[in-house]
Amino acid sequence: MAQNRYIDTRGNVTEPASFRQAVVDGLAEGGGLYVAETIPTFTVDEIVALADMPYAQRAATIYKRFDTDFADETIDAIMAGAYGDNFDTPDIAPITSLDENTHILELWHGPTSAFKDMALQCLPRCFAAAASELRAEGKIDNEFLILVATSGDTGKAALEGFRDRDGVKIGVMYPEGGVSDIQFKQMATQAGDNVRVWAVRGNFDDCQTGAKIVFGDEEFNERLANERKVALSSANSINWGRLMPQIVYYVSSYAQLVHDGKVAAGAPIDVCVPTGNFGNILAAWYAKQMGTPIDMLFCASNENRVLTDFINTGTYDITDREFVLTPSPSMDILVSSNLERQLFELTGRNPEAIKEWMRQQKEEKRFQVDADTFAKLRADFASDSADSRECFATIKEVYEKHGYLLDPHSAVAFKVAERLRGQNPVLVASTAHWAKFGENVYRALHDLEPGEPLPDEMAKLTGCELNARIAEATGCGPVPAGLAELDSRPIRFTQVIDGDPEAIEEAAMEFLAE
Ligand SMILES: *Cc1c(COP(=O)(O)O)cnc(C)c1O
């Protein structure tokens, strides 16, 4: 087979990129997203056979089938590093079955206890290897600064993934006072010689807008190139290199279900995913295209139900939609960037249609897909939302019935799966350990309202102390070490900066000058 190449969703890339180039570029030239020209397939037997290998080898097998421009040994080494003892279980993404037909895919056994680790333990290793090879081949001559604006989870997972990678530095901005005690300590205590964390005066939107302007500031980018031989890059979920590791766990989990005798080989399952940027559920869709016997994909939303409305009507509309802050913040989203790839695929890869819809989304805040695309969407996807009260009630119910604690994101998915499921077994993607969101888990278990203050006795505890209390009271411990030990780690980063681009650029230059 000829080497797989990467085309883009808007048809602007004239010379398709290699895998390594796509990973290093992130976004394609002209604003589109990279997509593999050929999506490989597996037979059910081949999928089932994956269960005989450790997770790292399953991942390597799938990457090799995508025919990347990495040597096989490089892929093996990347996967061995990405999915080894940095996870707290050799299964990497174990499945807990709550009953015969309800299976929870636990994607939070990595170093930061959130599902972002599944991709961000792998992508940075691919990124550093690709950049180093491209430099050696004379195709690039720069190093990289990864700049991330985060509302919490992504920043920590990116820091942990990129720390101590050669040829890369990473700077993360978060809104000052806008993250939980646990999230703050996770970032402020970050280890590594190539990392920096800034609190930004303002909210998450200010951070993100500031970062976007910096990425687009040509003068600054030239200065970085000339003075520091550094190019900016982002670690966000539009990078194809973040999608691939997510495809792996859907293929792998089907193999596991068959291996464990929970599903007959070839029998269909449905998958339910708590969705924000549409990256996780898109990976499940690709896993289906590759031959995994997945029937329906259930897209779960919280009160920010723009995706649910889209899947139910074919119209994406944010003209009159308020951004709601919920207990599942990683699903609080109005514009889902990976939906672009999904639409590209459902239109039979029609870049003209995508270009027009994306223009409408940007300028008119609304677009409607054609009848054929809508029919294809409905064939693969169903969607519903669960609000904050339902989310809390689900956490409590599942705990009382099964002795199992869901985090708020996973609880939204669990509830939606209950509503949408038919005869098939359902695999519910669980995207965070409950202890990342201990305050809301406490509220849920004690019948407090979303946003209601905790009782004084609890409110005065640190996040770690509160988690320890919850673990003790529920028997759902131990809390993962990375979260449990945060109070004893030294705080390394306390710098607060303004959110305007000049301040961010100055902070970045200072960081690079060290
Ligand atoms: C990022 C995230 C999500 C949303 O995933 P998408 O790929 O953006 O759809 C859901 N839950 C948690 C805990 C997350 O961190």
Short mmCIF file of C-alpha atoms and ligand atoms in Angstrom, two decimals:
data_model
loop_
_atom_site.label_atom_id
_atom_site.label_comp_id
_atom_site.label_asym_id
_atom_site.label_seq_id
_atom_site.Cartn_x
_atom_site.Cartn_y
_atom_site.Cartn_z
CA MET A 1 0.00 0.00 0.00
CA ALA A 2 1.20 3.49 -0.77
CA GLN A 3 1.84 5.56 2.32
CA ASN A 4 -1.28 7.11 3.75
CA ARG A 5 -1.54 10.86 3.24
CA TYR A 6 -3.50 13.60 4.91
CA ILE A 7 -6.01 15.72 3.05
CA ASP A 8 -8.02 18.54 4.60
CA THR A 9 -11.69 19.18 5.16
CA ARG A 10 -11.78 22.45 3.21
CA GLY A 11 -9.79 21.35 0.18
CA ASN A 12 -7.14 24.03 0.59
CA VAL A 13 -4.10 21.79 0.93
CA THR A 14 -2.67 21.19 -2.53
CA GLU A 15 0.05 18.75 -1.50
CA PRO A 16 -1.34 16.21 1.00
CA ALA A 17 0.76 15.92 4.15
CA SER A 18 2.47 12.93 5.69
CA PHE A 19 1.35 11.74 9.14
CA ARG A 20 4.40 13.33 10.74
CA GLN A 21 3.75 16.65 9.04
CA ALA A 22 0.05 16.59 9.96
CA VAL A 23 0.92 16.01 13.61
CA VAL A 24 3.44 18.84 13.69
CA ASP A 25 1.17 21.24 11.78
CA GLY A 26 -1.97 20.62 13.86
CA LEU A 27 -4.28 22.72 11.73
CA ALA A 28 -4.05 22.39 7.93
CA GLU A 29 -3.13 25.35 5.77
CA GLY A 30 -6.25 27.37 4.98
CA GLY A 31 -7.99 26.53 8.26
CA GLY A 32 -9.26 23.03 7.48
CA LEU A 33 -8.66 19.89 9.50
CA TYR A 34 -6.46 17.01 8.41
CA VAL A 35 -8.08 13.67 7.68
CA ALA A 36 -6.38 10.42 6.64
CA GLU A 37 -6.92 9.83 2.93
CA THR A 38 -7.45 6.11 3.56
CA ILE A 39 -9.23 4.76 6.62
CA PRO A 40 -7.98 1.20 7.09
CA THR A 41 -10.26 -1.67 8.07
CA PHE A 42 -10.02 -4.71 10.31
CA THR A 43 -12.03 -7.92 10.22
CA VAL A 44 -13.88 -8.87 13.40
CA ASP A 45 -11.37 -11.69 13.90
CA GLU A 46 -8.48 -9.25 13.66
CA ILE A 47 -10.16 -6.97 16.17
CA VAL A 48 -10.87 -9.79 18.60
CA ALA A 49 -7.23 -10.94 18.31
CA LEU A 50 -6.09 -7.57 19.68
CA ALA A 51 -7.26 -8.70 23.12
CA ASP A 52 -4.30 -11.10 23.31
CA MET A 53 -1.85 -8.20 23.26
CA PRO A 54 -1.03 -5.60 25.90
CA TYR A 55 -2.68 -2.24 25.27
CA ALA A 56 0.49 -0.59 23.89
CA GLN A 57 0.73 -3.27 21.21
CA ARG A 58 -2.93 -2.93 20.32
CA ALA A 59 -2.30 0.77 19.76
CA ALA A 60 0.84 0.08 17.71
CA THR A 61 -1.03 -2.44 15.55
CA ILE A 62 -3.74 0.10 14.74
CA TYR A 63 -1.25 2.88 14.02
CA LYS A 64 0.71 0.63 11.67
CA ARG A 65 -2.49 -0.23 9.80
CA PHE A 66 -2.90 3.51 9.18
CA ASP A 67 0.43 3.27 7.39
CA THR A 68 2.13 6.31 8.92
CA ASP A 69 5.57 7.53 7.87
CA PHE A 70 7.09 6.42 11.18
CA ALA A 71 9.24 3.29 11.26
CA ASP A 72 7.51 0.38 12.99
CA GLU A 73 10.10 0.44 15.80
CA THR A 74 9.39 4.13 16.39
CA ILE A 75 5.69 3.41 16.77
CA ASP A 76 6.41 0.53 19.13
CA ALA A 77 8.62 2.79 21.27
CA ILE A 78 6.07 5.62 21.30
CA MET A 79 3.27 3.31 22.40
CA ALA A 80 5.36 1.56 25.03
CA GLY A 81 6.08 4.97 26.56
CA ALA A 82 2.55 6.30 26.16
CA TYR A 83 0.73 3.30 27.65
CA GLY A 84 2.99 1.88 30.34
CA ASP A 85 3.35 2.42 34.07
CA ASN A 86 2.32 6.06 33.69
CA PHE A 87 -1.18 4.53 33.93
CA ASP A 88 -2.36 3.08 37.22
CA THR A 89 -3.50 -0.21 35.65
CA PRO A 90 -1.85 -2.40 33.00
CA ASP A 91 -5.27 -2.61 31.31
CA ILE A 92 -4.88 1.15 30.56
CA ALA A 93 -8.59 1.58 29.71
CA PRO A 94 -10.41 -1.07 31.75
CA ILE A 95 -14.10 -1.79 31.47
CA THR A 96 -16.33 -2.05 34.53
CA SER A 97 -19.66 -3.73 33.84
CA LEU A 98 -22.53 -2.48 36.00
CA ASP A 99 -24.89 -5.11 34.64
CA GLU A 100 -24.98 -7.59 31.77
CA ASN A 101 -25.52 -4.93 29.14
CA THR A 102 -24.05 -1.75 30.64
CA HIS A 103 -20.30 -1.40 30.37
CA ILE A 104 -18.32 1.59 31.60
CA LEU A 105 -15.16 2.29 29.61
CA GLU A 106 -12.85 3.96 32.14
CA LEU A 107 -10.68 6.42 30.27
CA TRP A 108 -9.21 8.08 33.36
CA HIS A 109 -6.45 5.81 34.60
CA GLY A 110 -3.70 8.06 33.24
CA PRO A 111 -1.49 10.50 35.17
CA THR A 112 -4.05 13.36 35.37
CA SER A 113 -7.17 11.20 35.91
CA ALA A 114 -9.01 12.55 32.88
CA PHE A 115 -9.67 11.00 29.49
CA LYS A 116 -7.48 13.63 27.81
CA ASP A 117 -4.51 11.53 28.99
CA MET A 118 -5.45 8.77 26.54
CA ALA A 119 -4.51 11.13 23.71
CA LEU A 120 -2.07 13.45 25.47
CA GLN A 121 0.24 10.72 26.65
CA CYS A 122 0.56 9.65 23.02
CA LEU A 123 0.41 12.82 20.85
CA PRO A 124 3.38 14.61 22.48
CA ARG A 125 5.57 11.54 21.94
CA CYS A 126 4.49 11.44 18.28
CA PHE A 127 5.00 15.18 18.04
CA ALA A 128 8.53 15.16 19.49
CA ALA A 129 9.56 12.16 17.37
CA ALA A 130 8.07 13.66 14.20
CA ALA A 131 9.68 17.06 14.81
CA SER A 132 13.06 15.52 15.55
CA GLU A 133 12.96 13.38 12.39
CA LEU A 134 11.79 16.27 10.21
CA ARG A 135 14.61 18.41 11.63
CA ALA A 136 17.17 15.69 10.93
CA GLU A 137 15.85 15.45 7.35
CA GLY A 138 16.19 19.21 6.95
CA LYS A 139 12.43 19.68 6.45
CA ILE A 140 12.10 22.01 9.43
CA ASP A 141 14.74 23.90 11.36
CA ASN A 142 12.83 25.10 14.41
CA GLU A 143 11.78 23.96 17.85
CA PHE A 144 8.26 24.43 19.25
CA LEU A 145 6.34 26.31 21.89
CA ILE A 146 3.01 24.67 22.65
CA LEU A 147 0.63 27.33 23.90
CA VAL A 148 -2.56 26.15 25.59
CA ALA A 149 -5.53 28.05 26.98
CA THR A 150 -7.42 25.82 29.37
CA SER A 151 -10.49 25.81 31.56
CA GLY A 152 -8.90 23.01 33.58
CA ASP A 153 -8.49 19.46 32.27
CA THR A 154 -6.73 19.95 28.95
CA GLY A 155 -3.97 22.15 30.36
CA LYS A 156 -2.89 19.66 32.97
CA ALA A 157 -3.03 16.70 30.59
CA ALA A 158 -1.00 18.65 28.00
CA LEU A 159 1.60 19.69 30.60
CA GLU A 160 2.01 16.11 31.72
CA GLY A 161 2.22 14.84 28.14
CA PHE A 162 4.75 17.38 26.89
CA ARG A 163 6.90 17.64 29.97
CA ASP A 164 10.56 16.85 29.28
CA ARG A 165 9.95 16.14 25.58
CA ASP A 166 12.94 17.20 23.50
CA GLY A 167 12.64 20.24 21.25
CA VAL A 168 9.34 21.37 22.77
CA LYS A 169 8.34 23.79 25.49
CA ILE A 170 4.82 24.17 26.81
CA GLY A 171 3.08 27.16 28.35
CA VAL A 172 -0.43 26.90 29.78
CA MET A 173 -2.83 29.72 30.66
CA TYR A 174 -5.86 29.33 32.87
CA PRO A 175 -8.34 31.88 34.21
CA GLU A 176 -7.25 33.15 37.63
CA GLY A 177 -9.75 31.93 40.21
CA GLY A 178 -11.68 30.10 37.49
CA VAL A 179 -10.52 26.56 38.21
CA SER A 180 -11.06 24.26 41.20
CA ASP A 181 -8.55 23.85 44.03
CA ILE A 182 -7.61 20.44 42.59
CA GLN A 183 -7.18 21.79 39.07
CA PHE A 184 -5.12 24.75 40.32
CA LYS A 185 -2.79 22.50 42.31
CA GLN A 186 -2.51 20.01 39.46
CA MET A 187 -1.15 22.75 37.21
CA ALA A 188 0.76 24.90 39.71
CA THR A 189 2.77 21.90 40.99
CA GLN A 190 3.58 20.59 37.51
CA ALA A 191 7.03 18.97 37.24
CA GLY A 192 9.34 19.23 34.23
CA ASP A 193 12.08 21.52 32.90
CA ASN A 194 10.22 22.73 29.81
CA VAL A 195 6.91 23.79 31.35
CA ARG A 196 5.33 27.07 32.44
CA VAL A 197 1.91 27.92 33.86
CA TRP A 198 0.28 31.35 33.96
CA ALA A 199 -2.88 32.48 35.72
CA VAL A 200 -4.63 35.04 33.54
CA ARG A 201 -6.70 37.95 34.87
CA GLY A 202 -10.06 37.26 33.25
CA ASN A 203 -12.25 34.30 32.35
CA PHE A 204 -11.60 31.33 30.07
CA ASP A 205 -12.87 33.23 27.07
CA ASP A 206 -10.25 35.94 27.68
CA CYS A 207 -7.52 33.26 27.82
CA GLN A 208 -8.71 31.63 24.64
CA THR A 209 -9.18 34.86 22.74
CA GLY A 210 -5.75 36.05 23.88
CA ALA A 211 -4.14 32.80 22.73
CA LYS A 212 -5.91 32.94 19.35
CA ILE A 213 -4.65 36.45 18.69
CA VAL A 214 -1.11 35.43 19.63
CA PHE A 215 -1.28 32.47 17.20
CA GLY A 216 -2.40 34.84 14.44
CA ASP A 217 0.09 37.64 15.23
CA GLU A 218 2.48 37.35 12.26
CA GLU A 219 4.97 39.85 13.62
CA PHE A 220 5.26 37.94 16.87
CA ASN A 221 5.55 34.60 15.06
CA GLU A 222 8.37 36.02 12.93
CA ARG A 223 10.11 37.35 15.99
CA LEU A 224 9.89 33.91 17.61
CA ALA A 225 11.32 32.31 14.48
CA ASN A 226 14.16 34.82 14.10
CA GLU A 227 15.18 35.32 17.70
CA ARG A 228 14.46 31.89 19.12
CA LYS A 229 14.02 29.53 16.15
CA VAL A 230 10.70 28.58 17.67
CA ALA A 231 7.29 28.01 16.06
CA LEU A 232 4.03 28.13 17.98
CA SER A 233 1.85 25.05 17.99
CA SER A 234 -1.25 23.96 19.83
CA ALA A 235 -2.20 20.71 21.46
CA ASN A 236 -5.92 21.05 20.97
CA SER A 237 -8.25 18.34 19.83
CA ILE A 238 -8.24 19.31 16.16
CA ASN A 239 -4.81 17.65 15.80
CA TRP A 240 -5.21 14.32 13.97
CA GLY A 241 -2.59 12.98 16.36
CA ARG A 242 -5.07 13.42 19.20
CA LEU A 243 -7.85 11.61 17.38
CA MET A 244 -5.90 8.45 16.54
CA PRO A 245 -5.28 7.35 20.15
CA GLN A 246 -9.00 7.73 20.78
CA ILE A 247 -9.88 5.46 17.86
CA VAL A 248 -7.61 2.86 19.46
CA TYR A 249 -9.59 2.53 22.68
CA TYR A 250 -12.89 1.95 20.92
CA VAL A 251 -11.46 -0.83 18.76
CA SER A 252 -9.60 -2.22 21.74
CA SER A 253 -12.60 -2.13 24.08
CA TYR A 254 -14.69 -4.18 21.66
CA ALA A 255 -11.93 -6.78 21.61
CA GLN A 256 -11.92 -6.73 25.39
CA LEU A 257 -15.69 -7.17 25.70
CA VAL A 258 -15.53 -10.23 23.44
CA HIS A 259 -12.48 -11.59 25.24
CA ASP A 260 -14.23 -11.21 28.61
CA GLY A 261 -17.28 -13.07 27.32
CA LYS A 262 -19.55 -10.03 27.61
CA VAL A 263 -20.33 -9.70 23.90
CA ALA A 264 -20.37 -12.37 21.18
CA ALA A 265 -17.81 -11.75 18.42
CA GLY A 266 -19.49 -9.70 15.72
CA ALA A 267 -22.54 -8.74 17.82
CA PRO A 268 -23.30 -5.02 17.71
CA ILE A 269 -22.88 -2.64 20.62
CA ASP A 270 -23.97 0.97 21.05
CA VAL A 271 -21.57 3.57 22.40
CA CYS A 272 -22.55 6.61 24.49
CA VAL A 273 -20.11 9.52 24.75
CA PRO A 274 -20.26 12.69 26.89
CA THR A 275 -19.52 15.19 24.17
CA GLY A 276 -17.93 18.64 24.02
CA ASN A 277 -15.66 19.23 21.05
CA PHE A 278 -16.89 16.06 19.30
CA GLY A 279 -13.40 14.50 19.31
CA ASN A 280 -14.18 11.48 21.46
CA ILE A 281 -17.39 10.50 19.68
CA LEU A 282 -15.83 11.09 16.25
CA ALA A 283 -13.14 8.59 17.20
CA ALA A 284 -15.89 6.05 17.93
CA TRP A 285 -17.37 6.76 14.49
CA TYR A 286 -13.99 6.09 12.85
CA ALA A 287 -13.68 2.88 14.88
CA LYS A 288 -17.02 1.85 13.40
CA GLN A 289 -15.85 2.62 9.85
CA MET A 290 -12.77 0.50 10.51
CA GLY A 291 -14.91 -2.55 11.22
CA THR A 292 -15.71 -2.39 14.93
CA PRO A 293 -19.28 -3.72 15.31
CA ILE A 294 -20.71 -0.49 16.67
CA ASP A 295 -24.34 0.16 15.85
CA MET A 296 -25.47 3.52 17.23
CA LEU A 297 -23.43 6.38 18.62
CA PHE A 298 -25.23 8.23 21.40
CA CYS A 299 -24.08 11.82 21.74
CA ALA A 300 -24.70 13.06 25.29
CA SER A 301 -24.95 16.79 26.05
CA ASN A 302 -25.54 18.80 29.21
CA GLU A 303 -27.61 22.03 29.20
CA ASN A 304 -25.38 23.30 26.40
CA ARG A 305 -27.32 21.15 23.98
CA VAL A 306 -26.30 22.57 20.64
CA LEU A 307 -25.09 19.16 19.42
CA THR A 308 -28.23 17.40 20.59
CA ASP A 309 -30.37 19.89 18.72
CA PHE A 310 -28.16 19.57 15.67
CA ILE A 311 -28.37 15.78 15.60
CA ASN A 312 -32.13 15.95 16.07
CA THR A 313 -32.85 18.69 13.51
CA GLY A 314 -29.93 19.00 11.09
CA THR A 315 -29.56 22.67 11.97
CA TYR A 316 -26.59 23.95 13.95
CA ASP A 317 -27.73 27.17 15.53
CA ILE A 318 -26.02 29.36 18.10
CA THR A 319 -27.75 32.63 17.19
CA ASP A 320 -29.78 32.60 20.37
CA ARG A 321 -27.94 30.32 22.71
CA GLU A 322 -26.52 31.21 26.06
CA PHE A 323 -23.39 29.57 27.32
CA VAL A 324 -24.37 27.76 30.53
CA LEU A 325 -21.83 26.86 33.22
CA THR A 326 -22.59 23.32 34.41
CA PRO A 327 -21.05 20.70 36.73
CA SER A 328 -19.63 19.06 33.56
CA PRO A 329 -17.46 21.97 32.35
CA SER A 330 -15.62 20.03 29.65
CA MET A 331 -18.94 19.70 27.82
CA ASP A 332 -19.76 23.40 28.14
CA ILE A 333 -19.31 24.39 24.56
CA LEU A 334 -21.02 26.24 21.75
CA VAL A 335 -18.77 25.53 18.78
CA SER A 336 -17.66 21.90 18.46
CA SER A 337 -14.53 21.98 16.34
CA ASN A 338 -14.34 18.30 15.42
CA LEU A 339 -17.86 18.27 14.00
CA GLU A 340 -16.23 19.64 10.86
CA ARG A 341 -14.45 16.33 10.30
CA GLN A 342 -17.66 14.39 10.89
CA LEU A 343 -19.55 16.47 8.34
CA PHE A 344 -16.70 16.09 5.86
CA GLU A 345 -17.06 12.33 6.14
CA LEU A 346 -20.88 12.29 6.02
CA THR A 347 -20.91 14.38 2.83
CA GLY A 348 -18.69 11.82 1.16
CA ARG A 349 -15.75 14.20 1.69
CA ASN A 350 -17.13 17.28 0.02
CA PRO A 351 -14.87 20.23 0.91
CA GLU A 352 -17.11 22.73 -0.87
CA ALA A 353 -20.05 21.90 1.41
CA ILE A 354 -17.82 22.13 4.49
CA LYS A 355 -16.35 25.46 3.46
CA GLU A 356 -19.81 26.93 3.02
CA TRP A 357 -21.21 25.57 6.31
CA MET A 358 -18.17 26.74 8.25
CA ARG A 359 -18.52 30.19 6.67
CA GLN A 360 -22.17 30.28 7.72
CA GLN A 361 -21.31 29.10 11.19
CA LYS A 362 -18.78 31.89 11.57
CA GLU A 363 -20.73 34.70 9.95
CA GLU A 364 -24.37 33.78 10.53
CA LYS A 365 -23.95 31.56 13.62
CA ARG A 366 -26.15 28.99 11.95
CA PHE A 367 -26.10 26.39 9.20
CA GLN A 368 -28.36 23.60 8.02
CA VAL A 369 -27.08 20.42 6.39
CA ASP A 370 -28.75 18.96 3.29
CA ALA A 371 -31.28 16.12 3.53
CA ASP A 372 -28.86 13.42 2.42
CA THR A 373 -26.21 14.38 4.99
CA PHE A 374 -28.89 14.61 7.66
CA ALA A 375 -30.12 11.10 6.83
CA LYS A 376 -26.59 9.77 7.13
CA LEU A 377 -26.14 11.57 10.44
CA ARG A 378 -29.35 10.03 11.77
CA ALA A 379 -28.26 6.56 10.64
CA ASP A 380 -25.22 6.64 12.94
CA PHE A 381 -26.12 9.06 15.71
CA ALA A 382 -28.83 9.66 18.28
CA SER A 383 -28.60 12.36 20.89
CA ASP A 384 -30.15 13.66 24.07
CA SER A 385 -29.18 15.90 26.96
CA ALA A 386 -29.28 15.65 30.73
CA ASP A 387 -29.39 18.76 32.90
CA SER A 388 -27.43 19.38 36.09
CA ARG A 389 -30.11 18.03 38.41
CA GLU A 390 -30.45 14.86 36.38
CA CYS A 391 -26.69 14.56 36.38
CA PHE A 392 -26.57 14.78 40.19
CA ALA A 393 -29.49 12.37 40.59
CA THR A 394 -27.70 9.89 38.32
CA ILE A 395 -24.49 10.06 40.35
CA LYS A 396 -26.47 9.25 43.47
CA GLU A 397 -28.62 6.54 41.91
CA VAL A 398 -25.71 4.71 40.32
CA TYR A 399 -23.81 4.89 43.59
CA GLU A 400 -26.73 3.54 45.59
CA LYS A 401 -27.48 0.78 43.12
CA HIS A 402 -23.97 -0.31 42.13
CA GLY A 403 -21.58 1.19 44.71
CA TYR A 404 -19.87 2.93 41.78
CA LEU A 405 -19.10 6.65 41.57
CA LEU A 406 -19.44 8.47 38.27
CA ASP A 407 -17.98 11.91 37.67
CA PRO A 408 -20.48 14.51 36.39
CA HIS A 409 -19.47 14.12 32.71
CA SER A 410 -19.80 10.36 32.82
CA ALA A 411 -23.10 10.71 34.67
CA VAL A 412 -24.55 12.81 31.86
CA ALA A 413 -23.58 10.05 29.42
CA PHE A 414 -25.01 7.36 31.69
CA LYS A 415 -28.36 9.15 31.90
CA VAL A 416 -28.55 9.74 28.15
CA ALA A 417 -27.65 6.11 27.49
CA GLU A 418 -30.54 5.05 29.73
CA ARG A 419 -32.91 7.13 27.62
CA LEU A 420 -31.67 6.20 24.17
CA ARG A 421 -30.71 2.57 24.52
CA GLY A 422 -32.43 -0.29 22.75
CA GLN A 423 -31.53 -4.00 22.77
CA ASN A 424 -27.78 -3.69 22.23
CA PRO A 425 -25.25 -3.68 25.03
CA VAL A 426 -24.08 -0.12 25.68
CA LEU A 427 -20.52 1.00 26.23
CA VAL A 428 -20.56 4.28 28.18
CA ALA A 429 -17.41 6.35 27.86
CA SER A 430 -16.38 7.52 31.34
CA THR A 431 -14.16 10.54 30.89
CA ALA A 432 -12.94 11.56 34.33
CA HIS A 433 -12.25 10.06 37.74
CA TRP A 434 -14.89 11.30 40.20
CA ALA A 435 -12.19 12.87 42.41
CA LYS A 436 -11.43 15.49 39.73
CA PHE A 437 -14.88 16.87 40.51
CA GLY A 438 -15.22 16.02 44.19
CA GLU A 439 -17.26 19.08 45.14
CA ASN A 440 -20.05 18.25 42.73
CA VAL A 441 -19.93 14.59 43.59
CA TYR A 442 -20.40 15.63 47.22
CA ARG A 443 -23.36 17.81 46.25
CA ALA A 444 -24.90 14.97 44.27
CA LEU A 445 -24.54 12.46 47.09
CA HIS A 446 -25.99 14.89 49.66
CA ASP A 447 -28.92 16.20 47.62
CA LEU A 448 -27.50 19.73 47.27
CA GLU A 449 -28.48 21.85 44.31
CA PRO A 450 -26.02 22.55 41.51
CA GLY A 451 -24.03 25.61 42.64
CA GLU A 452 -25.27 25.44 46.23
CA PRO A 453 -22.52 26.19 48.78
CA LEU A 454 -21.10 23.18 50.60
CA PRO A 455 -21.76 23.02 54.37
CA ASP A 456 -19.15 25.10 56.29
CA GLU A 457 -17.37 22.05 57.61
CA MET A 458 -16.80 20.78 54.06
CA ALA A 459 -16.22 24.16 52.43
CA LYS A 460 -13.13 24.75 54.56
CA LEU A 461 -11.43 21.55 53.35
CA THR A 462 -8.92 21.46 50.53
CA GLY A 463 -9.97 19.50 47.44
CA CYS A 464 -7.74 16.62 48.53
CA GLU A 465 -9.25 16.52 52.01
CA LEU A 466 -12.78 16.60 50.63
CA ASN A 467 -11.97 13.74 48.26
CA ALA A 468 -10.54 11.71 51.13
CA ARG A 469 -13.80 12.20 53.06
CA ILE A 470 -15.89 11.14 50.08
CA ALA A 471 -13.71 8.10 49.45
CA GLU A 472 -14.04 7.07 53.08
CA ALA A 473 -17.78 7.59 53.24
CA THR A 474 -18.54 5.79 49.98
CA GLY A 475 -15.86 3.11 49.96
CA CYS A 476 -15.01 4.32 46.43
CA GLY A 477 -11.34 4.92 47.15
CA PRO A 478 -8.49 5.07 46.95
CA VAL A 479 -8.20 8.43 45.21
CA PRO A 480 -5.52 8.18 42.47
CA ALA A 481 -2.09 9.17 43.81
CA GLY A 482 -1.71 12.12 41.41
CA LEU A 483 -4.81 13.71 42.96
CA ALA A 484 -4.42 12.50 46.55
CA GLU A 485 -0.90 13.90 46.99
CA LEU A 486 -1.47 17.39 45.62
CA ASP A 487 -1.50 19.16 49.01
CA SER A 488 2.03 17.94 49.74
CA ARG A 489 3.58 19.01 46.43
CA PRO A 490 5.43 22.34 46.25
CA ILE A 491 3.68 25.09 44.27
CA ARG A 492 6.03 26.05 41.42
CA PHE A 493 3.98 28.52 39.39
CA THR A 494 2.28 31.57 40.83
CA GLN A 495 2.73 34.17 38.08
CA VAL A 496 -0.41 36.13 37.16
CA ILE A 497 -0.54 37.94 33.82
CA ASP A 498 -3.05 40.07 31.94
CA GLY A 499 -5.06 38.40 29.20
CA ASP A 500 -4.18 40.81 26.41
CA PRO A 501 -1.96 39.47 23.62
CA GLU A 502 0.96 41.76 24.51
CA ALA A 503 1.10 40.38 28.05
CA ILE A 504 0.91 36.79 26.81
CA GLU A 505 3.63 37.41 24.24
CA GLU A 506 5.87 39.03 26.82
CA ALA A 507 5.40 36.08 29.19
CA ALA A 508 6.15 33.65 26.38
CA MET A 509 9.34 35.50 25.40
CA GLU A 510 10.49 35.53 29.02
CA PHE A 511 9.88 31.80 29.29
CA LEU A 512 11.84 31.09 26.10
CA ALA A 513 14.72 33.32 27.21
CA GLU A 514 15.47 31.13 30.22
C1 LIG B 1 -12.73 16.91 27.08
C2 LIG B 1 -13.72 16.19 27.91
C3 LIG B 1 -14.97 15.78 27.39
C4 LIG B 1 -15.42 16.11 25.98
O1 LIG B 1 -14.72 15.40 25.00
P1 LIG B 1 -14.76 15.90 23.49
O2 LIG B 1 -13.76 15.05 22.79
O3 LIG B 1 -14.35 17.35 23.52
O4 LIG B 1 -16.13 15.71 22.98
C5 LIG B 1 -15.83 15.09 28.24
N1 LIG B 1 -15.50 14.82 29.51
C6 LIG B 1 -14.32 15.20 30.05
C7 LIG B 1 -14.03 14.91 31.49
C8 LIG B 1 -13.39 15.89 29.28
O5 LIG B 1 -12.22 16.27 29.83
#
